[in-house]
PDB file of C-alpha atoms in Angstrom:
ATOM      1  CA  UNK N   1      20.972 -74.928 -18.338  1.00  0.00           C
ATOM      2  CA  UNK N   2      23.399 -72.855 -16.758  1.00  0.00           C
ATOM      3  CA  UNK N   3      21.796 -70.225 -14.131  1.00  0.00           C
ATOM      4  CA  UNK N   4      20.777 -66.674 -15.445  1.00  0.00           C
ATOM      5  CA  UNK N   5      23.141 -64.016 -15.257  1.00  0.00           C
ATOM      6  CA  UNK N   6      21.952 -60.360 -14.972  1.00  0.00           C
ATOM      7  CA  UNK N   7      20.566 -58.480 -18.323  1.00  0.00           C
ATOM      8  CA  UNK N   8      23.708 -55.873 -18.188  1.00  0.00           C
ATOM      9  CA  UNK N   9      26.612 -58.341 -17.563  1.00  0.00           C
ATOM     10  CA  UNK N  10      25.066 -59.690 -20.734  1.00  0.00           C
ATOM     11  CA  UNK N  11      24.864 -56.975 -23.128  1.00  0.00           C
ATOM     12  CA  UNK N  12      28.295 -56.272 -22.273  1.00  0.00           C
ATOM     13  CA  UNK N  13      28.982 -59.545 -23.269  1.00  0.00           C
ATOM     14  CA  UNK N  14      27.313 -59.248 -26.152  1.00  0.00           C
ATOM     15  CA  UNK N  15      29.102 -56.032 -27.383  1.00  0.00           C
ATOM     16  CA  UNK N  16      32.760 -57.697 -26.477  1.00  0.00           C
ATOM     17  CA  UNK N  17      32.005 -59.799 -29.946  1.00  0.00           C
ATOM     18  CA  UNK N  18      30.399 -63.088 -28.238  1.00  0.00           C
ATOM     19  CA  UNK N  19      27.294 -64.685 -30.196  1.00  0.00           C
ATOM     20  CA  UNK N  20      24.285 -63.400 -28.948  1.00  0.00           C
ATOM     21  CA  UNK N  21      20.503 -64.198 -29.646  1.00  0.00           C
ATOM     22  CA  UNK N  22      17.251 -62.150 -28.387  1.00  0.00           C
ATOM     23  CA  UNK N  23      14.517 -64.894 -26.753  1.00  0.00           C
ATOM     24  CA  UNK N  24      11.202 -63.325 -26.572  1.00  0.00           C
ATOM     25  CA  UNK N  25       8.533 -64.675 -24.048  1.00  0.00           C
ATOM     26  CA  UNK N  26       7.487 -67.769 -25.664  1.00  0.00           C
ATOM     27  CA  UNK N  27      11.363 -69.015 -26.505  1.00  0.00           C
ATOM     28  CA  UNK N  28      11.744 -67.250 -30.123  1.00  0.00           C
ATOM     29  CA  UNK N  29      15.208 -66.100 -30.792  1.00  0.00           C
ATOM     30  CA  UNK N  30      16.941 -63.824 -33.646  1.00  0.00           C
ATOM     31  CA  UNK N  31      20.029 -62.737 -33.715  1.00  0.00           C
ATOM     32  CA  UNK N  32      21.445 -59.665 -31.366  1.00  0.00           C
ATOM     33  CA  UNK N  33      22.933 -57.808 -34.499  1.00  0.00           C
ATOM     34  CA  UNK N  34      25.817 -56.594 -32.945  1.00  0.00           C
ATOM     35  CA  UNK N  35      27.990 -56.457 -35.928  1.00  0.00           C
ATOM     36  CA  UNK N  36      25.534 -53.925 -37.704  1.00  0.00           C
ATOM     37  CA  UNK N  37      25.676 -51.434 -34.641  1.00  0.00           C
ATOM     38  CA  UNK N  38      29.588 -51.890 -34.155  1.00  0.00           C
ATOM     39  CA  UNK N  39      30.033 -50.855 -38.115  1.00  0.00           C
ATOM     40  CA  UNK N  40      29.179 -47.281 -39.325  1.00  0.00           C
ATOM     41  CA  UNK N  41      26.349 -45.534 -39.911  1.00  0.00           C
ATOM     42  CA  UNK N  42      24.794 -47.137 -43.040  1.00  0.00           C
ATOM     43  CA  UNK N  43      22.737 -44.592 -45.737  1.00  0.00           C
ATOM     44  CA  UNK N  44      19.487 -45.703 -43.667  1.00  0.00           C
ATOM     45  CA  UNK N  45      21.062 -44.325 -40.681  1.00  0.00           C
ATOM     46  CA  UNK N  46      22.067 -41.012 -42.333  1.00  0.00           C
ATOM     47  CA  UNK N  47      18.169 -40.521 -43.591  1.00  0.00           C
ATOM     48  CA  UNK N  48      16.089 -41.471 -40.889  1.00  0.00           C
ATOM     49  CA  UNK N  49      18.472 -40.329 -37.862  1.00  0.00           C
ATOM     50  CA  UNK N  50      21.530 -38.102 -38.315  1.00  0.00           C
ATOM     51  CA  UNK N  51      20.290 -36.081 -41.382  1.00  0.00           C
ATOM     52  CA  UNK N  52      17.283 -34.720 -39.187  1.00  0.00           C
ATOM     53  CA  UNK N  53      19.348 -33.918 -36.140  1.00  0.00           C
ATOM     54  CA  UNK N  54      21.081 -29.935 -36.480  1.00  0.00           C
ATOM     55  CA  UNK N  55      21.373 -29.713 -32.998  1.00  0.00           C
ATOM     56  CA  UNK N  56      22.491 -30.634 -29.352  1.00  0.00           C
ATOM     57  CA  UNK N  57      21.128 -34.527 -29.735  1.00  0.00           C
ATOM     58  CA  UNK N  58      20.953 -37.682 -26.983  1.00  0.00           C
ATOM     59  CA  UNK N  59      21.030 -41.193 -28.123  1.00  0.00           C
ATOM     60  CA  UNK N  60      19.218 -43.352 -26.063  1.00  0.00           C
ATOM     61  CA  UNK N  61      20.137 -46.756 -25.730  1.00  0.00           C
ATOM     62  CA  UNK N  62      23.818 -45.838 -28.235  1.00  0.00           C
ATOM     63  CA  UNK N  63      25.080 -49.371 -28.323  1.00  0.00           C
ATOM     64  CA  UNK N  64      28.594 -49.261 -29.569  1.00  0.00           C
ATOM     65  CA  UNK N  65      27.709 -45.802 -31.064  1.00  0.00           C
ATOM     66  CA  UNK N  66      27.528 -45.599 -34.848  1.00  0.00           C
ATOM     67  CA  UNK N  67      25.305 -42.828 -35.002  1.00  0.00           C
ATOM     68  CA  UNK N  68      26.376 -40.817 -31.909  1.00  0.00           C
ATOM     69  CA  UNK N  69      29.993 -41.151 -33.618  1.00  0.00           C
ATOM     70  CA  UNK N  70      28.378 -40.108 -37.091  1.00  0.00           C
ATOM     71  CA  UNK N  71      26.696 -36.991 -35.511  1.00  0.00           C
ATOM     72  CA  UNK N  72      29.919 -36.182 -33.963  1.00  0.00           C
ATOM     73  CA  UNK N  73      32.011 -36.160 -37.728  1.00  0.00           C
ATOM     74  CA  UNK N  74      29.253 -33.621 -38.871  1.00  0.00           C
ATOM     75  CA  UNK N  75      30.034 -31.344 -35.795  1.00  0.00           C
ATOM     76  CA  UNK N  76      26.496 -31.882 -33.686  1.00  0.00           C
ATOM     77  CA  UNK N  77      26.763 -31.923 -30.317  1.00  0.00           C
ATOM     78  CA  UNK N  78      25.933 -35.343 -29.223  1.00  0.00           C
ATOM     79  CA  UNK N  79      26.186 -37.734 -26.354  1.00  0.00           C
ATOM     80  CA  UNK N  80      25.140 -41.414 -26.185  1.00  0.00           C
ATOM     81  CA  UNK N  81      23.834 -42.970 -22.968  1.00  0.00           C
ATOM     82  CA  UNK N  82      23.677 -47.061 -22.624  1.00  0.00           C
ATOM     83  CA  UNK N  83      23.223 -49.044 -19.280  1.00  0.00           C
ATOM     84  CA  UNK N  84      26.485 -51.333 -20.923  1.00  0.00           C
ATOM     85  CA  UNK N  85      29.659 -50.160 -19.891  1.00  0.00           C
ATOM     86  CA  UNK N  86      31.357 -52.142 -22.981  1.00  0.00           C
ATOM     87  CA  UNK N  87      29.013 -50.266 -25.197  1.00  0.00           C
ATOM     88  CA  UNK N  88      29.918 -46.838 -23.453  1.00  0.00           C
ATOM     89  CA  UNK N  89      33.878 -47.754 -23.771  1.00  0.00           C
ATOM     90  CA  UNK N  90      33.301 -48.497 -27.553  1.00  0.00           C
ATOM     91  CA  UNK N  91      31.663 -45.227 -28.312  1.00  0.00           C
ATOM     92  CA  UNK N  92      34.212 -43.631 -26.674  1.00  0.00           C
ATOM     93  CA  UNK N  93      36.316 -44.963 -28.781  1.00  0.00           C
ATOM     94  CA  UNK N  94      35.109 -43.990 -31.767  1.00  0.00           C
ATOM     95  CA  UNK N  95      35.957 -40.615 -30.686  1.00  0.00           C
ATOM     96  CA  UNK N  96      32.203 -39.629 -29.319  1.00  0.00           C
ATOM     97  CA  UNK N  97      30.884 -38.635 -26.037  1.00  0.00           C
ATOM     98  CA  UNK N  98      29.260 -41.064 -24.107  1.00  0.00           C
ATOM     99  CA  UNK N  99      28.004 -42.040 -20.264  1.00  0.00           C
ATOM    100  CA  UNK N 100      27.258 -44.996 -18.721  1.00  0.00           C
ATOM    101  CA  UNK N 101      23.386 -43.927 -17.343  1.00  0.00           C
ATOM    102  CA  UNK N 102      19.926 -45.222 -17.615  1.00  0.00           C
ATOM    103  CA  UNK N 103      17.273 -42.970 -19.479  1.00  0.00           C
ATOM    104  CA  UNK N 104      15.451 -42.916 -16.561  1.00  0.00           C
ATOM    105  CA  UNK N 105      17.780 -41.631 -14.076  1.00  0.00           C
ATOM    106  CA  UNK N 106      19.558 -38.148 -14.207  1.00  0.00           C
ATOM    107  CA  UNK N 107      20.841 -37.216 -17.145  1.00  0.00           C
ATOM    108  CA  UNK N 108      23.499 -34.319 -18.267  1.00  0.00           C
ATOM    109  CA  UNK N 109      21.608 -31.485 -19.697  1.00  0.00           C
ATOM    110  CA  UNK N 110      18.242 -32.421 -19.040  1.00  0.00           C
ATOM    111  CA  UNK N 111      16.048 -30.233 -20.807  1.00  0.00           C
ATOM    112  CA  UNK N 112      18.032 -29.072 -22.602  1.00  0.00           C
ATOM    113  CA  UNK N 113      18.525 -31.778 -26.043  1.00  0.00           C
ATOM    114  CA  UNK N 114      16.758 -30.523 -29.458  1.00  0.00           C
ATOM    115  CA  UNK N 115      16.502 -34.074 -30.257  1.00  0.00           C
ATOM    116  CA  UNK N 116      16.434 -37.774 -28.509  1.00  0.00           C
ATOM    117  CA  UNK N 117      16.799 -40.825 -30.709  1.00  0.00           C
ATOM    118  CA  UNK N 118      15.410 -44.188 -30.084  1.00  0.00           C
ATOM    119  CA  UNK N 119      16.998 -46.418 -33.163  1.00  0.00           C
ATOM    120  CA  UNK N 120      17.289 -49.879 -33.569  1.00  0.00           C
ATOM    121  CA  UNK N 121      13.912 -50.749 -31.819  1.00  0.00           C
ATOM    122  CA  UNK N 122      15.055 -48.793 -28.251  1.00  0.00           C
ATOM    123  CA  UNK N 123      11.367 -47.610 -27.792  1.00  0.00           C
ATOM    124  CA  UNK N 124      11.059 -51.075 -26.288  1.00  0.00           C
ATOM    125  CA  UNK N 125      13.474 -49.790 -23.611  1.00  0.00           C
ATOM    126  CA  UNK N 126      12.125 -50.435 -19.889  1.00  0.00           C
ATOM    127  CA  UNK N 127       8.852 -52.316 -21.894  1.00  0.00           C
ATOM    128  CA  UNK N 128       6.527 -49.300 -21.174  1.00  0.00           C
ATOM    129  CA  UNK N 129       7.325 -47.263 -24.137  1.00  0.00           C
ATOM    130  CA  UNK N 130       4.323 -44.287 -23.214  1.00  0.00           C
ATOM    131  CA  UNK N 131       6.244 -43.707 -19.801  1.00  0.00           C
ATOM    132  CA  UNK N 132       9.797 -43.975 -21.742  1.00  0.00           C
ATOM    133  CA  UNK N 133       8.126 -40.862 -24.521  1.00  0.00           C
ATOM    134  CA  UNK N 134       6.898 -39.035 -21.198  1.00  0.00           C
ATOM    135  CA  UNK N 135      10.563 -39.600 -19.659  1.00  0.00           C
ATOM    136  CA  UNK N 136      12.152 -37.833 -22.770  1.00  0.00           C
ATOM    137  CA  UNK N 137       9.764 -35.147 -22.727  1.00  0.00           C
ATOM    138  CA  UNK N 138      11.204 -34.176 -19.609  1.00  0.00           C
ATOM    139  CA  UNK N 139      15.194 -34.550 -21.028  1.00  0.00           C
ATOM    140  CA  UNK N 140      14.650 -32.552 -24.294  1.00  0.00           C
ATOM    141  CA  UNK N 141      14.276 -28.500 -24.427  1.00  0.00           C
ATOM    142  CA  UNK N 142      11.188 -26.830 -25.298  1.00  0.00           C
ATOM    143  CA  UNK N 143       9.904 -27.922 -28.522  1.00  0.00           C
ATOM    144  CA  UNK N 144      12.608 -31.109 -28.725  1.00  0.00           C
ATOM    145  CA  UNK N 145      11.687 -33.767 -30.786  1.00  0.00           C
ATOM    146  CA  UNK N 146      12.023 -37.486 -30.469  1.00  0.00           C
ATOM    147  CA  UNK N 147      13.182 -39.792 -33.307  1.00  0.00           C
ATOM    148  CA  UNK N 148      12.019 -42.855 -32.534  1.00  0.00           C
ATOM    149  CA  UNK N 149      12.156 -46.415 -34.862  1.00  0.00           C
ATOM    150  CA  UNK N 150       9.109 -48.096 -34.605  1.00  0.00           C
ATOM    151  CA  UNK N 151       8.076 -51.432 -36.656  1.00  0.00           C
ATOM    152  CA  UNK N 152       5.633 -51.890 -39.587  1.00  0.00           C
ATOM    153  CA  UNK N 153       1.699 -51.712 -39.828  1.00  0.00           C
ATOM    154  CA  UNK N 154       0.481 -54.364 -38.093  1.00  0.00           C
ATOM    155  CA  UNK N 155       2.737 -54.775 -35.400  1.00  0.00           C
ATOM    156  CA  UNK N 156       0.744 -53.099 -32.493  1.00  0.00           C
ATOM    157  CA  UNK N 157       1.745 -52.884 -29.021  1.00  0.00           C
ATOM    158  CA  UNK N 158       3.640 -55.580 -27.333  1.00  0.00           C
ATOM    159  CA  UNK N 159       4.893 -56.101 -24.183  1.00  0.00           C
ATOM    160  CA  UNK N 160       7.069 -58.743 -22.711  1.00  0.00           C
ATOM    161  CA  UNK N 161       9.802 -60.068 -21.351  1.00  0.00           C
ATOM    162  CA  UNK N 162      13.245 -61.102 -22.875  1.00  0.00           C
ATOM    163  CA  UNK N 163      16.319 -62.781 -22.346  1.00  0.00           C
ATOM    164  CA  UNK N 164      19.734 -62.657 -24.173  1.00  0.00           C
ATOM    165  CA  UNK N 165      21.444 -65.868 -24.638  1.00  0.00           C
ATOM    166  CA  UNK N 166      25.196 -65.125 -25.122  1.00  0.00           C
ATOM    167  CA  UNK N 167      27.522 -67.679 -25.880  1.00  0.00           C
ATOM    168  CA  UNK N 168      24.566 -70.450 -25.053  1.00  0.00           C
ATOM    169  CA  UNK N 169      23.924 -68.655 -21.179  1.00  0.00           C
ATOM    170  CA  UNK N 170      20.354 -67.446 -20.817  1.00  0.00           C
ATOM    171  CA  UNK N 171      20.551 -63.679 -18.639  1.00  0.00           C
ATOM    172  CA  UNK N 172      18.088 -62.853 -16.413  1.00  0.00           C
ATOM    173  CA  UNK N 173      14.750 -61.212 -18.223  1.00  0.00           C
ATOM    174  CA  UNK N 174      13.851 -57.828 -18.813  1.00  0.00           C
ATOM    175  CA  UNK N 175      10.922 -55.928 -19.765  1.00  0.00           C
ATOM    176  CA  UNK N 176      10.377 -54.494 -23.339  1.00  0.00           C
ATOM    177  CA  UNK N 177       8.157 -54.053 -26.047  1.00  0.00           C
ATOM    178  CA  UNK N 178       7.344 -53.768 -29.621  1.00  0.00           C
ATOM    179  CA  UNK N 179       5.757 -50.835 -30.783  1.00  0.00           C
ATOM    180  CA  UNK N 180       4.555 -50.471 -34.880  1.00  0.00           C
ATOM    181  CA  UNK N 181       3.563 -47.364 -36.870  1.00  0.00           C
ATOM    182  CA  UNK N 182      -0.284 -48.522 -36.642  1.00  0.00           C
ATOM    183  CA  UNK N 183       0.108 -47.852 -32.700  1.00  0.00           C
ATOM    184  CA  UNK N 184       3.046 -45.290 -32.005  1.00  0.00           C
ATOM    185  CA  UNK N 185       0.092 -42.422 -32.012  1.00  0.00           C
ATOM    186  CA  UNK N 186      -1.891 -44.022 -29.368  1.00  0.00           C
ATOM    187  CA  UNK N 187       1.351 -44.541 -27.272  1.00  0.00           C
ATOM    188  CA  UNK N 188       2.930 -40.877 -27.907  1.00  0.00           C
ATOM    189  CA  UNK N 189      -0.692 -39.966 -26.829  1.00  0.00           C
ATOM    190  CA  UNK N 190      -0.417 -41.902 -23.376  1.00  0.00           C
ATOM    191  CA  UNK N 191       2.590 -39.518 -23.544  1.00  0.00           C
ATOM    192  CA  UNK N 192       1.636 -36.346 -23.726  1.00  0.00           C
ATOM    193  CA  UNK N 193       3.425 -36.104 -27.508  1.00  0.00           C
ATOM    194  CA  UNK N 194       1.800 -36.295 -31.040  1.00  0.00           C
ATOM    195  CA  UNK N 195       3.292 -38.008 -34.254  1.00  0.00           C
ATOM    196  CA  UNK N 196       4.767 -35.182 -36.188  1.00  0.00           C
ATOM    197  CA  UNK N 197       5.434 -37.160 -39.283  1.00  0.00           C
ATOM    198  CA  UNK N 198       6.503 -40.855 -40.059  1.00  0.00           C
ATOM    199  CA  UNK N 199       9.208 -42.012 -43.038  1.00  0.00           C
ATOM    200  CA  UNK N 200       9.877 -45.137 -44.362  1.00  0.00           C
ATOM    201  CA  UNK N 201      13.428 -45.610 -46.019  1.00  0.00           C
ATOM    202  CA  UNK N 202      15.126 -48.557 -46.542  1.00  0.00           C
ATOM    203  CA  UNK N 203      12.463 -50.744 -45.252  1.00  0.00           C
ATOM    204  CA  UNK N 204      13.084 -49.103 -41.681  1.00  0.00           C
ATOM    205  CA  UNK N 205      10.517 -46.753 -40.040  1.00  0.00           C
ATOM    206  CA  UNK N 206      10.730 -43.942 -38.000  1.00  0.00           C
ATOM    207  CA  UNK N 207       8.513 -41.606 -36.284  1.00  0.00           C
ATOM    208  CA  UNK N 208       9.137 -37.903 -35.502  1.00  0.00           C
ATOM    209  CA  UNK N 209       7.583 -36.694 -32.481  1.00  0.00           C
ATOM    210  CA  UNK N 210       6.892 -33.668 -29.463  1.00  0.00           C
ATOM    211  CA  UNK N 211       5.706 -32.828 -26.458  1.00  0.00           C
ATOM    212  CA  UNK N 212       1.880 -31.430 -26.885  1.00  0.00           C
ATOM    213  CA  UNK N 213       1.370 -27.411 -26.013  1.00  0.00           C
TER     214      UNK N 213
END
């Protein structure tokens, strides 16, 4: 086996179009479903993300930037932020605003976003997801609201460490987690948020949540 490269210089790897798999802790893979985030915004998309947004909204983790670029057609101020500078160039492309920045460093407009979205299983971000809610609480305006997709009953909490493999080259790991709607109010709890309503289209889930008074 080739030596690790780091977690970055592989997702932009990944989102220049070479096959990529996701290895969790104990050496499962699936596939890094690039080709779903490069399209457009599917109906799923539109119900559980962009519909709800009306407002100034940050997308956390924006990949190549379907939904970023899809908030941008329907006139909402938006900006995507990914730690992949392929992923930024690619939103950009589509026409959408986009920086190259980590949630957890400064951000333009803190506290100032109506609404931060965490699609496409980006809760798992960092692999701490209460400190990643509390993070956003401090990006998003007074009574901002996080969108955040979480998986089904019975998933829990999980933490770990993964790899991508890109074109059959393990990268270095990385923390993240797994959070499901039978645990997302014990985590926006650890938070300082509350679950203001969950949905279930498509066979996706979301959660909608905000900061506590």
């Amino acid at each position: 086996m080739r030596l690790a490269f780091d977690a970055v210089s592989a997702y932009d790897a990944a989102y220049s179009g070479l096959s990529t798999q996701v290895v969790d802790h104990i050496g499962r893979s699936e596939p890094f479903d690039v080709p779903t985030w490069a399209a457009e915004a599917d109906w799923v998309d539109h119900a559980l993300f962009i519909a709800p947004c009306d407002a100034g909204t940050i997308d956390v983790g924006c990949g190549p930037g379907r939904l970023v670029g899809a908030l941008t057609s329907r006139q909402v101020p938006a900006m995507g932020i990914d730690v992949s500078s392929e992923a930024v160039r690619q939103t950009r492309d589509r026409g959408a605003h986009a920086e190259r920045r980590s949630v957890f460093s400064a951000l333009p407009g803190e506290g100032s976003w109506a609404y931060a979205l965490l699609a496409d299983g980006n809760l798992g971000i960092g692999g701490d997801p209460a400190r990643l809610l509390a993070r956003l609480g401090e990006v998003l305006a007074p009574g901002g609201q996080v969108i955040a997709e979480v998986d089904d009953h019975g998933a829990g909490l999980v933490r770990e460490r993964r790899q991508l493999r890109v074109d059959g080259r393990l990268s270095a790991p990385f923390d993240w987690a797994v959070v499901g709607l039978d645990a997302i109010e014990q985590v926006a709890a650890s938070a300082g948020m509350e679950v203001l309503a969950t949905s279930t289209i498509g066979g996706r889930h979301a959660a909608t949540l905000h900061r506590m008074p």
